CSV table of C-alpha atoms in Angstrom, one decimal:
chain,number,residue,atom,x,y,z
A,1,UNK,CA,174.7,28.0,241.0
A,2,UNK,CA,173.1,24.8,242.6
A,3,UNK,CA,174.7,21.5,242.2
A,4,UNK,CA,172.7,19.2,240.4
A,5,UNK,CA,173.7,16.3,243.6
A,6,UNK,CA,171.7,18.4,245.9
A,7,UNK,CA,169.0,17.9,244.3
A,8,UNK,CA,165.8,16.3,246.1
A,9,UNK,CA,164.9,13.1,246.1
A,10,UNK,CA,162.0,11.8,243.3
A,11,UNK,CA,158.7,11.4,245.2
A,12,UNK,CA,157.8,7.4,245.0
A,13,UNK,CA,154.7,8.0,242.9
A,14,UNK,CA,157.1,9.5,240.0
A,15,UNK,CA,159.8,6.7,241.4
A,16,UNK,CA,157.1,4.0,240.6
A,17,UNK,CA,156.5,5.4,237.0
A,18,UNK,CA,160.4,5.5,236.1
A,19,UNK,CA,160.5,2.2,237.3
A,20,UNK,CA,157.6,0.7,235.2
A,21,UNK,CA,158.9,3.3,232.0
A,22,UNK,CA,162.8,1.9,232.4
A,23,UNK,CA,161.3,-2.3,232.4
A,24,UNK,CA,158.3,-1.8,230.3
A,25,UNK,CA,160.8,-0.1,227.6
A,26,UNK,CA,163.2,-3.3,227.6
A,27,UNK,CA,160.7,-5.7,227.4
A,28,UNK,CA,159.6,-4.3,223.9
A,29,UNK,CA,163.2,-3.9,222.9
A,30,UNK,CA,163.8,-7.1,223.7
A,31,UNK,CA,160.8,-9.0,222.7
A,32,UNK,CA,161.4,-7.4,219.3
A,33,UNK,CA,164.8,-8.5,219.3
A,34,UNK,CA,164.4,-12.1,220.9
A,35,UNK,CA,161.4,-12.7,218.1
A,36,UNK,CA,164.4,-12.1,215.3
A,37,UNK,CA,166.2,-14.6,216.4
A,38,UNK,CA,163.7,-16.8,217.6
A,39,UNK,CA,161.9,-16.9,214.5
A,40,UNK,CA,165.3,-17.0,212.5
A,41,UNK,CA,164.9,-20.4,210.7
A,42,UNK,CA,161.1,-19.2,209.7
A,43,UNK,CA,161.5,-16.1,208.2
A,44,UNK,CA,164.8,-17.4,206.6
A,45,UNK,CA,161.8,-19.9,204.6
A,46,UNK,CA,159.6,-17.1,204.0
A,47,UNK,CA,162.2,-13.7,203.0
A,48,UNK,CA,164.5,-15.6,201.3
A,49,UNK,CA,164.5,-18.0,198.1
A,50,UNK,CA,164.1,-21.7,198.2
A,51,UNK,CA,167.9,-23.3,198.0
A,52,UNK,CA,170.8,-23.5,200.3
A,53,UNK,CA,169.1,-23.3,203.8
A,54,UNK,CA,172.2,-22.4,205.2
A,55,UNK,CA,172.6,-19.6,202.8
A,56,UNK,CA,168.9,-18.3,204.1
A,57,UNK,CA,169.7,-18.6,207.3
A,58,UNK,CA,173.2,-16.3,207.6
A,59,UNK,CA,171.1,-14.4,205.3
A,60,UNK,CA,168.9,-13.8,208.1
A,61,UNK,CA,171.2,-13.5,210.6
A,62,UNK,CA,172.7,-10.4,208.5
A,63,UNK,CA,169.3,-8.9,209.0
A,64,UNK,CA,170.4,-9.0,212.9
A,65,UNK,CA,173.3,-7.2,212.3
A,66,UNK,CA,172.5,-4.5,210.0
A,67,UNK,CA,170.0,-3.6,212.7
A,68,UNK,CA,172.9,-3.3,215.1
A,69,UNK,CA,174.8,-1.7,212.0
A,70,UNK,CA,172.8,1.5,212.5
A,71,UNK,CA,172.8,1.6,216.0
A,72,UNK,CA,176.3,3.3,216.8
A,73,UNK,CA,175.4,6.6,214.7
A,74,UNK,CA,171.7,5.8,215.8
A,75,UNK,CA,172.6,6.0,219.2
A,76,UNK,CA,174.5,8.7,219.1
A,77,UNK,CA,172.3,11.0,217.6
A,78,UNK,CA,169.5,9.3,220.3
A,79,UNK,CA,172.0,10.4,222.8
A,80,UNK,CA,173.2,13.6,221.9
A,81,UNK,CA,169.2,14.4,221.8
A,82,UNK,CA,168.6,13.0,224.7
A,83,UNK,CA,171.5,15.4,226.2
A,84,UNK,CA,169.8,18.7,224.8
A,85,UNK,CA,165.9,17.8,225.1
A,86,UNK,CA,166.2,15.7,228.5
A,87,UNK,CA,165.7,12.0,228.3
A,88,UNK,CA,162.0,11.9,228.5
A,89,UNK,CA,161.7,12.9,225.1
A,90,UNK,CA,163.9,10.7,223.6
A,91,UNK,CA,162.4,7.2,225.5
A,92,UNK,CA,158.7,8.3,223.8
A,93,UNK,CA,160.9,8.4,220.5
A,94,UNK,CA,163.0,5.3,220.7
A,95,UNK,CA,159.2,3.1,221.5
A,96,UNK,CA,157.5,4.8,218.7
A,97,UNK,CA,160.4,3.7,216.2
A,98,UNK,CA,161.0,0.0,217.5
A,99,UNK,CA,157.0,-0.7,217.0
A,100,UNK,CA,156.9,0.6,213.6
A,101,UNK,CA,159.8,-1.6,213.0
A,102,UNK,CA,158.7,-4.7,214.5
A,103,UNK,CA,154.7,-4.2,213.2
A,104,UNK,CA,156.0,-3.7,210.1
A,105,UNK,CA,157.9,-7.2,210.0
A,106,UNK,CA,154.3,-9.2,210.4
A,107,UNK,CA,153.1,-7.0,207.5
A,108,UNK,CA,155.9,-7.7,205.1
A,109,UNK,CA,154.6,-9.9,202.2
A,110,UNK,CA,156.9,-12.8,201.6
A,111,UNK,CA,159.6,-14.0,198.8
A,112,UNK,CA,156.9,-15.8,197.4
A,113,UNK,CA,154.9,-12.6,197.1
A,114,UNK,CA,157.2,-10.1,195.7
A,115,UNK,CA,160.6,-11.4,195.1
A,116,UNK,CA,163.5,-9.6,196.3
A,117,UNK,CA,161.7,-7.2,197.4
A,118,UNK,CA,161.2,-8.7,200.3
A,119,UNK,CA,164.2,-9.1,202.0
A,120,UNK,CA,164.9,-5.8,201.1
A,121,UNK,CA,161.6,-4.2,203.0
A,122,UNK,CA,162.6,-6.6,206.1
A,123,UNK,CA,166.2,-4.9,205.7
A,124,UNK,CA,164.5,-1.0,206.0
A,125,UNK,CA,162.3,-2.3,209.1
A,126,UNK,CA,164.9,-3.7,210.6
A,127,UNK,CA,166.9,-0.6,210.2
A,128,UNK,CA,163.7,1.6,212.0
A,129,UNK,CA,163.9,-1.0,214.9
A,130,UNK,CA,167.7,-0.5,215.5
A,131,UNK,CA,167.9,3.1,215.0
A,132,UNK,CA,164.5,2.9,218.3
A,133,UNK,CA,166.8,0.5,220.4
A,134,UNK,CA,170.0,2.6,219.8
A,135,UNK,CA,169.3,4.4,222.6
A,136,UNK,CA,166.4,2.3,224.2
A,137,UNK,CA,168.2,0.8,226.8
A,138,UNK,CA,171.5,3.0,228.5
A,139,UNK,CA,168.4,5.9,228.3
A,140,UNK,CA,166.3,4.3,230.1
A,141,UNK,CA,168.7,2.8,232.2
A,142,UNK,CA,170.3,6.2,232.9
A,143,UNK,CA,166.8,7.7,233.8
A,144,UNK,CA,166.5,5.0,236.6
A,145,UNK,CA,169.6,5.4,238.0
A,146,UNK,CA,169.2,9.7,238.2
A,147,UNK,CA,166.2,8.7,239.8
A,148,UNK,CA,166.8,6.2,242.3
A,149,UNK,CA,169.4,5.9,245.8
A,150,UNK,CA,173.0,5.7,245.0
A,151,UNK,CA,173.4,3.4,247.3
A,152,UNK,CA,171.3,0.5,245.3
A,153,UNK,CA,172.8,1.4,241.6
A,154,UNK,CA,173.9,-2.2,240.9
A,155,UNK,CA,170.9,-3.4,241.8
A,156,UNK,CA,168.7,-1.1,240.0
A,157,UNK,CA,171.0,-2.2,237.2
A,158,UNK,CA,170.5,-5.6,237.7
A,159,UNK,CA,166.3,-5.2,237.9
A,160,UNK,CA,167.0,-3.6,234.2
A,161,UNK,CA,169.0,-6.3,233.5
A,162,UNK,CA,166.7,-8.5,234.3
A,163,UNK,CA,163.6,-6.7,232.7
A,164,UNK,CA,165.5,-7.5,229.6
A,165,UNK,CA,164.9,-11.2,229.9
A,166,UNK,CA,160.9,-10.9,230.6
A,167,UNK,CA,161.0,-9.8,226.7
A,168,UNK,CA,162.4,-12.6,225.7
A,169,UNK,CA,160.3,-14.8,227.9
A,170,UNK,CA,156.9,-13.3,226.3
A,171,UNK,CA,157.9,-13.6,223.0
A,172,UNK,CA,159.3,-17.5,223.4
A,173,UNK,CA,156.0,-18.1,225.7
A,174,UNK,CA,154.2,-16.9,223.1
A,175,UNK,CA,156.0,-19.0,220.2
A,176,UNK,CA,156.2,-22.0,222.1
A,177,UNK,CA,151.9,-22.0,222.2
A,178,UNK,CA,151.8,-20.7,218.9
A,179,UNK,CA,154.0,-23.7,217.7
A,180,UNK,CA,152.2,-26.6,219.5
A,181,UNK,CA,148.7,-25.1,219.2
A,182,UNK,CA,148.7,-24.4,215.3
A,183,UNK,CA,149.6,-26.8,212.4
A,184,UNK,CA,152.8,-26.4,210.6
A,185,UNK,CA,151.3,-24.7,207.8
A,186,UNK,CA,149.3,-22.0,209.8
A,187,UNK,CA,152.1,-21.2,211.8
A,188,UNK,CA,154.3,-20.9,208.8
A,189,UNK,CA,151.8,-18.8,207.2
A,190,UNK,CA,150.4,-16.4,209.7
A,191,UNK,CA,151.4,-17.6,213.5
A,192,UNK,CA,155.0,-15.5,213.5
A,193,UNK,CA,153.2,-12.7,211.8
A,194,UNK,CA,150.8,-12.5,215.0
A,195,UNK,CA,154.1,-12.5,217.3
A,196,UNK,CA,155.3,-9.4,215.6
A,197,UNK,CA,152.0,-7.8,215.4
A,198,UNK,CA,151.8,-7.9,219.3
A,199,UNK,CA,154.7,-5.2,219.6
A,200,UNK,CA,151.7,-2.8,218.8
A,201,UNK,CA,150.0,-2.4,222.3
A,202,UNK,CA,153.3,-3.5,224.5
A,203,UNK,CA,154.4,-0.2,222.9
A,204,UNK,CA,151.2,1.9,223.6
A,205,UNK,CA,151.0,1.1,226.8
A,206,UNK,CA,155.0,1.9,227.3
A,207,UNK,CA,154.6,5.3,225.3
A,208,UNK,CA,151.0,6.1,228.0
A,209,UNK,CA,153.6,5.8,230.8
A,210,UNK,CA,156.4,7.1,230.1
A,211,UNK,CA,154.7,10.0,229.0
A,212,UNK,CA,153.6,10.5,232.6
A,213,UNK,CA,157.2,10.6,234.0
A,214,UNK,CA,159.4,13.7,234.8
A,215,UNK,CA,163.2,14.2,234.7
A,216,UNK,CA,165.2,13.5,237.8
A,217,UNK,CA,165.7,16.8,239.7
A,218,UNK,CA,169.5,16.7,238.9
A,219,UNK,CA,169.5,16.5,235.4
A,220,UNK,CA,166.7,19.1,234.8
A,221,UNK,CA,168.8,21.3,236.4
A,222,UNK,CA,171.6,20.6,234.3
A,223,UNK,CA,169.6,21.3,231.5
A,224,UNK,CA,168.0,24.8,233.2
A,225,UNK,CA,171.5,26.4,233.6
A,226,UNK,CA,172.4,25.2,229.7
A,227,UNK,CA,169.6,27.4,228.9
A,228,UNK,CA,169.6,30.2,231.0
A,229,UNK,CA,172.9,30.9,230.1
A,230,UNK,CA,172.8,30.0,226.7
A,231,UNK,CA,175.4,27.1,226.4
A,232,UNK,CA,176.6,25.6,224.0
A,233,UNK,CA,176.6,21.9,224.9
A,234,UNK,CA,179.4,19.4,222.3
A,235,UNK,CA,178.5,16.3,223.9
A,236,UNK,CA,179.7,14.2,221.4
A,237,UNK,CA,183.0,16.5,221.3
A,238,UNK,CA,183.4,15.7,224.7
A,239,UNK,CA,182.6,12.5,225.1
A,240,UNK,CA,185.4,11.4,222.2
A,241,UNK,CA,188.1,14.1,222.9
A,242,UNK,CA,187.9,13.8,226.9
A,243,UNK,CA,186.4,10.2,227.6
A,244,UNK,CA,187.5,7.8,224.9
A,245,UNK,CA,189.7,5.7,227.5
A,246,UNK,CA,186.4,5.6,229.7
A,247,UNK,CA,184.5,4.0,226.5
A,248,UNK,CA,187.3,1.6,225.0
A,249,UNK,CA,187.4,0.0,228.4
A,250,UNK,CA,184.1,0.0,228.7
A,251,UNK,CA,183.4,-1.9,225.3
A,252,UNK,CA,186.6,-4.5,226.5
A,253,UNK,CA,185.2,-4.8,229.9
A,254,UNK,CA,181.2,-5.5,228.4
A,255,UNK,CA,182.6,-7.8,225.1
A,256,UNK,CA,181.8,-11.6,226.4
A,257,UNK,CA,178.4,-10.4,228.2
A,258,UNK,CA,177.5,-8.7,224.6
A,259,UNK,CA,178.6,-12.0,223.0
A,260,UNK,CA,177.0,-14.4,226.2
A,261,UNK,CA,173.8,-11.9,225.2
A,262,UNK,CA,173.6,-12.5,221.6
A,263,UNK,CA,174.1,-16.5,222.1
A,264,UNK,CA,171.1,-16.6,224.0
A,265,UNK,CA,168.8,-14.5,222.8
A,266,UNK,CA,169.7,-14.9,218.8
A,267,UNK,CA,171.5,-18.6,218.5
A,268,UNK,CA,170.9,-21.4,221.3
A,269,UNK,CA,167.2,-22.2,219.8
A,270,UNK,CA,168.8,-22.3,216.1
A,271,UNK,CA,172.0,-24.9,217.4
A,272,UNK,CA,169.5,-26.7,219.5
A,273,UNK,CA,167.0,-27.1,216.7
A,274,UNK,CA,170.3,-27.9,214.1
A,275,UNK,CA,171.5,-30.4,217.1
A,276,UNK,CA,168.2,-32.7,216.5
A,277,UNK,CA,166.0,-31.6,219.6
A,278,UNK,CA,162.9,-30.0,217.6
A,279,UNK,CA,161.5,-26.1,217.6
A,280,UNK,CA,159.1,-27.3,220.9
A,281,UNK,CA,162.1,-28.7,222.9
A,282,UNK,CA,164.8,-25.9,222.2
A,283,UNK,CA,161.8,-23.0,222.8
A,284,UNK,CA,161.3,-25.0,226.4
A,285,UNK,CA,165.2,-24.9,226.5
A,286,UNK,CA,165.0,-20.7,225.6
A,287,UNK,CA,162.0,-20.1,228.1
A,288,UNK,CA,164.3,-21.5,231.1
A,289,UNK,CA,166.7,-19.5,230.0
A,290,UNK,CA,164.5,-16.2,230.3
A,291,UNK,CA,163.0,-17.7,233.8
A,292,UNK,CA,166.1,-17.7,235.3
A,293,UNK,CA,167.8,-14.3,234.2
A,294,UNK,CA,165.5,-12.0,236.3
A,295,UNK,CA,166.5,-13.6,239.4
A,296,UNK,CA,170.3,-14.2,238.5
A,297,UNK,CA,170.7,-10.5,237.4
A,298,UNK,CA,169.1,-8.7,240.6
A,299,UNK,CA,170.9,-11.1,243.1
A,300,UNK,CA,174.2,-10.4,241.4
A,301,UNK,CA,173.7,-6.5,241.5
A,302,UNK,CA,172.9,-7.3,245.0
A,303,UNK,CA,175.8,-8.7,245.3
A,304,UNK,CA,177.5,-6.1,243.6
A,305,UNK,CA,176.7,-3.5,246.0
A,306,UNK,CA,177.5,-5.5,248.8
A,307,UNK,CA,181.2,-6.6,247.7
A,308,UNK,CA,182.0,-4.2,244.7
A,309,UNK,CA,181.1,-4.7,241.2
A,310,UNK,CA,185.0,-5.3,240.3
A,311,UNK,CA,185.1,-8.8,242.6
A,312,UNK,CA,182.1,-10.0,240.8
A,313,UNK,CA,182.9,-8.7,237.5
A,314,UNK,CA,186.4,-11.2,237.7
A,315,UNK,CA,184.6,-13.9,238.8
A,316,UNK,CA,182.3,-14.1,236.4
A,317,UNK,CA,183.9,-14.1,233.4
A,318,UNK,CA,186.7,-16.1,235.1
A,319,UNK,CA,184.1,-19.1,235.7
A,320,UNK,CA,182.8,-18.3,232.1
A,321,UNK,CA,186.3,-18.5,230.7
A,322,UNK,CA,186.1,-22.0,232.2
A,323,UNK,CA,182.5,-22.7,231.2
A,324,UNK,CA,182.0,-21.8,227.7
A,325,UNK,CA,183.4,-24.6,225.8
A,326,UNK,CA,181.4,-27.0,227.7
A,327,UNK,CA,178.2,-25.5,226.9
A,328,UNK,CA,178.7,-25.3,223.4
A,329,UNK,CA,179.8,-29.5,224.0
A,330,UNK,CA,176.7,-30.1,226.0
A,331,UNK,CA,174.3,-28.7,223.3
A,332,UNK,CA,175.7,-30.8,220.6
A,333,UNK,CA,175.9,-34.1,223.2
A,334,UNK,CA,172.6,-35.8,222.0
A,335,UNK,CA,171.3,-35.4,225.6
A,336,UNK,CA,168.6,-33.0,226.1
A,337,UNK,CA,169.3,-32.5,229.8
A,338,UNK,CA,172.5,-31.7,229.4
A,339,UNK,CA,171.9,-29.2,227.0
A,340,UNK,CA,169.8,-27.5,229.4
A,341,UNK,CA,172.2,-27.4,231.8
A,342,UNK,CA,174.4,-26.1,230.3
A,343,UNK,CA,172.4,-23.0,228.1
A,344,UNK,CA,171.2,-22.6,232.0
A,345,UNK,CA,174.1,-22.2,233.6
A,346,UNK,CA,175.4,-20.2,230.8
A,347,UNK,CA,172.5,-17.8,231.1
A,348,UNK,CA,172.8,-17.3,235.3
A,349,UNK,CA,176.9,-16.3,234.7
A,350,UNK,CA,175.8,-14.0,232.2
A,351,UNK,CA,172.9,-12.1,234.1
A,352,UNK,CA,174.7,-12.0,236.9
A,353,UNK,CA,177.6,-9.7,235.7
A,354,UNK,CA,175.1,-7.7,234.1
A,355,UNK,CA,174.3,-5.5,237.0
A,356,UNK,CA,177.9,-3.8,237.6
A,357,UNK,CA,178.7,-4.0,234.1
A,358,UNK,CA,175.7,-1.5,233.0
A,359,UNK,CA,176.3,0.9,236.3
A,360,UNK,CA,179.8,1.0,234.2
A,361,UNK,CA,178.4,1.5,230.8
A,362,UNK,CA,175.7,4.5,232.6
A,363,UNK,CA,177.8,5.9,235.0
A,364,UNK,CA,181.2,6.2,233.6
A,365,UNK,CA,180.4,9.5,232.6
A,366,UNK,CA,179.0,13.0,233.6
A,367,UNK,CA,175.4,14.1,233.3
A,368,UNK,CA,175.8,16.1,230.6
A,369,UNK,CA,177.4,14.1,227.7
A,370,UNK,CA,176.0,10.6,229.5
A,371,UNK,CA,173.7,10.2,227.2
A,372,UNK,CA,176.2,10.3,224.0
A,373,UNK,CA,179.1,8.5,225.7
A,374,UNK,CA,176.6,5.4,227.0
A,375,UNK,CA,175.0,5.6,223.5
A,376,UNK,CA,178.4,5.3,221.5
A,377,UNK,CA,180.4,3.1,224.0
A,378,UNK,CA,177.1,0.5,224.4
A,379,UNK,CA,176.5,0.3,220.9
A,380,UNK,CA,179.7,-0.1,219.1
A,381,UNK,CA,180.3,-3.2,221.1
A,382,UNK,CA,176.9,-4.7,220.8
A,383,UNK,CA,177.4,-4.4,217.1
A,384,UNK,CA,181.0,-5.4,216.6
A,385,UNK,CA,181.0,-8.2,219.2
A,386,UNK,CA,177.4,-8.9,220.0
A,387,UNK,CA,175.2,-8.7,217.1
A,388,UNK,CA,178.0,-10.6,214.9
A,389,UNK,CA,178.0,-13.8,217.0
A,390,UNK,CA,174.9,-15.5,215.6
A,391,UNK,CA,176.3,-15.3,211.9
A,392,UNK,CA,180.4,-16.1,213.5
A,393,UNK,CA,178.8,-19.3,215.2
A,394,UNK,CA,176.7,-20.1,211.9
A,395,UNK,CA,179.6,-19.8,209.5
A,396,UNK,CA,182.2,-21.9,212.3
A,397,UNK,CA,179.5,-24.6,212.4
A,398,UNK,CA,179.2,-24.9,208.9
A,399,UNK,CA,183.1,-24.6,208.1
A,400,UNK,CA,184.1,-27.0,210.6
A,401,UNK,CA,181.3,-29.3,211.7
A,402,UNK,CA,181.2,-28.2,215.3
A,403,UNK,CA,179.9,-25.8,217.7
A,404,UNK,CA,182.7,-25.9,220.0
A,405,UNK,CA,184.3,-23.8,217.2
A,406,UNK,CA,182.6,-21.0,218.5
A,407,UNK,CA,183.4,-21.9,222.5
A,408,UNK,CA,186.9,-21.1,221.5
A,409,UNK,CA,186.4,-17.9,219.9
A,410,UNK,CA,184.3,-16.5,223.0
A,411,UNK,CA,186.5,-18.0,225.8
A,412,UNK,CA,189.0,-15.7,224.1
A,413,UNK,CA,186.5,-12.8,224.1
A,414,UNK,CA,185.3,-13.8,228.1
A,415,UNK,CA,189.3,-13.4,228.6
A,416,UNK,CA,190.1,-10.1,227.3
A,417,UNK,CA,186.4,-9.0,229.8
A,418,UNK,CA,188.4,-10.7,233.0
A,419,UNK,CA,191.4,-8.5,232.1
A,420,UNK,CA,189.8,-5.5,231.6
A,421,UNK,CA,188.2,-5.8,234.8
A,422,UNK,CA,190.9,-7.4,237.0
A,423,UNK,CA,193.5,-4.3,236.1
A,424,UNK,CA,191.6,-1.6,233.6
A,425,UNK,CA,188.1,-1.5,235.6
A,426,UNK,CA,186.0,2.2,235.1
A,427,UNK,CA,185.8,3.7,238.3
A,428,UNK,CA,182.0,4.0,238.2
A,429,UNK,CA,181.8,0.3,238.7
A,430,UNK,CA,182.4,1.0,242.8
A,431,UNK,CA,182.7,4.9,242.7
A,432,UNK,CA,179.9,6.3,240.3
A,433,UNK,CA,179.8,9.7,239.7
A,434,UNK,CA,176.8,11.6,239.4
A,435,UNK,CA,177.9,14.9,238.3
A,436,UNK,CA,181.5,14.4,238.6
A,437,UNK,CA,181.7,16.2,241.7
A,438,UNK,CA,180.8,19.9,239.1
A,439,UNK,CA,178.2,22.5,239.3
A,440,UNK,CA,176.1,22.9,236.1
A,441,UNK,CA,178.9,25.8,235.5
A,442,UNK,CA,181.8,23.7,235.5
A,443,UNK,CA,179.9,21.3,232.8
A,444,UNK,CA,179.5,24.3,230.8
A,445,UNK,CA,182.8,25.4,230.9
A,446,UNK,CA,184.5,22.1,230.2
A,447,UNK,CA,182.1,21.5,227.5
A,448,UNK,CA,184.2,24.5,225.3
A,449,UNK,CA,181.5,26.4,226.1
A,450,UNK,CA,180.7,30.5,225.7
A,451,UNK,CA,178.0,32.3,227.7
């Protein structure tokens, strides 16, 4: 037997394509994701009935999570498939899905149209889209770390970090210009429809690339020997019997980024609009936000893999333990610039931990059940933690007349991350292992296999 480490090294043409196949991937994921929240007071006027806007707008915001609701068992299954057909496969799936989901949003008639139907059609699409980004982005992720140097992990992290802000950064571009180029009406009408509708060739061009990639030398062979000698592979077995410590510090050590995530992406635009600043001013605020997380996530997995992606992962979420409360106090201020500061400076802590702390969610575990341990572990605590924030900070605003409320409740969350990585840190963070030091056998036989 050959170990899958020995491998050789992907050829830079296929490097380049794995590259553009892991970014491109996120920026649909996260366009489609970003445009949901984005657009959350707008579709909240046109899915829902007349009445209680605040009503309409947790309403929405329940859309955003039953997306995330699906996408534990989604990325599960996402990733046990990705385990047995090679991840290839499953990244042409998970594109096909999240464009069906998100074109199918600009074609939904309205409340207006067909009642309560409506929302319950925008439910189902939103379901397609979150059972696509399940898997969407520790896949690709996974692929682009199989394929790249060890020795730059945190930073290849970091560039998929930051590919997820470029998403984000289309779709608010796009809204912004869409908002101040069309009259109220129009944009109310048909302009968010257009948004949504654009998902359509991001995703065709994503789908022609990725199409043209290859497994990473290691990995095919992993999957070879399972089929030359006929094993029977129980990732998900393994991955909950044998690595469940690995994924509940995992989901501790990710929870405030998840929540950090969710508050930019899915809530500052809402609490600056609800804050007096206007739709044009708190998009302006949002596109900053997306300009600066490219940058701030591939110098901090830079940093990473300079200084260990433990020192960085304290520090962050100990300055963010210190800084949350006064965001959440500057965007209710009154002043504009501060708000931007501090949504700003919230966003740079955020990106900047995200390099280490996806090597940790990837890497944490061995070849062969990596793709249903990152799957489960990523997922549960975007849904529990992440995708619940937008509709936790709605509901504490309305109960209690403040958006500190919700500083509170994160700083706790941020606390719990700084723990986890001070004294509970995965190994992978600073030690990743790419097979685990074991020959395709060994994964065979530790799988409970038979040959």
């Amino acid at each position: 037997m050959t170990n899958p480490s020995a491998a050789s090294p992907t050829d830079n043409t296929t490097w380049r394509r794995v590259l553009w196949a892991a970014m491109l991937g996120n920026v649909v994921e996260w366009y489609d994701n970003a445009l949901y929240g984005i657009l959350a007071v707008v579709m909240s006027r046109t899915f829902f009935p007349d009445g209680d806007a605040t009503v309409a707008l947790i309403s929405t915001y329940l859309g955003l999570i039953l997306s995330y609701a699906i996408r534990p068992v989604g990325g599960t299954l996402m990733g046990r498939v990705a385990d047995f057909k090679g991840h290839k496969y499953v990244l042409t799936l998970t594109i096909m899905l999240m464009s069906v989901g998100t074109v199918g949003i600009g074609l939904l008639p309205s409340y207006a149209a067909i009642g309560v139907v409506a929302p319950v059609l925008l439910a189902l699409c939103r379901l397609i889209q979150g059972l696509g980004a399940s898997a969407e982005y520790t896949i690709a992720t996974n692929f682009l770390l199989e394929h790249g140097p060890q020795r730059k992990r945190n930073l290849l992290s970091g560039v998929s970090v930051g590919s997820t802000s470029l998403g984000p950064l289309l779709a608010s571009g796009l809204a912004y210009t869409l908002i101040v180029t069309l009259p109220a009406s129009s944009f109310d009408s048909w302009g968010w429809r257009a948004l949504f509708l654009l998902a359509a060739p991001l995703s065709l061009v994503t789908v022609y690339i990725r199409r043209r990639t290859t497994e990473a030398p290691a990995f095919q062979q992993v999957l070879e020997e399972a089929k030359r000698h006929q094993v029977k592979q129980t990732p998900f077995k393994e991955a909950v019997s044998k690595h469940w410590r690995d994924m509940l510090r995992s989901i501790g050590l990710g929870a405030g980024q998840r929540v950090g995530s969710f508050m930019i992406q899915s809530y500052f635009v809402t609490a600056l609009v609800q804050n007096g600043f206007g739709e044009d001013k708190a998009l302006l605020a949002a596109i900053l936000t997306y300009l600066v997380g490219p940058p701030a996530a591939i110098w901090g997995g830079r940093i990473a893999d300079r200084h260990g992606g433990k020192k960085l992962l304290v520090t962050g979420y100990a300055v963010f333990v210190v800084a949350t409360v006064p965001t959440f106090l500057a965007i209710e201020s009154g002043s504009l610039l501060f708000a931007i500061i501090g949504v700003v400076s919230f966003t740079i802590i955020n990106n900047v931990i995200g390099g280490p702390l996806t090597t940790a969610y990837v890497m944490s575990f061995p070849p062969h059940v990596r793709g249903t341990a990152a799957g489960l572990n990523y997922n549960l605590g975007t849904t529990l933690l992440g995708s619940t924030s937008p509709l936790l900070a709605a509901w504490l605003v309305g109960l209690t007349g403040t958006e500190v409320s919700f500083g509170f409740y994160m700083t706790a969350i941020c606390l719990v991350s700084a723990l986890v990585a001070a004294f509970a840190l995965p190994k992978a963070i600073d030690e990743a292992r790419v097979s685990g030091g074991r020959t395709p056998a060994a994964v065979g036989a530790t799988s409970g296999a038979t040959s």
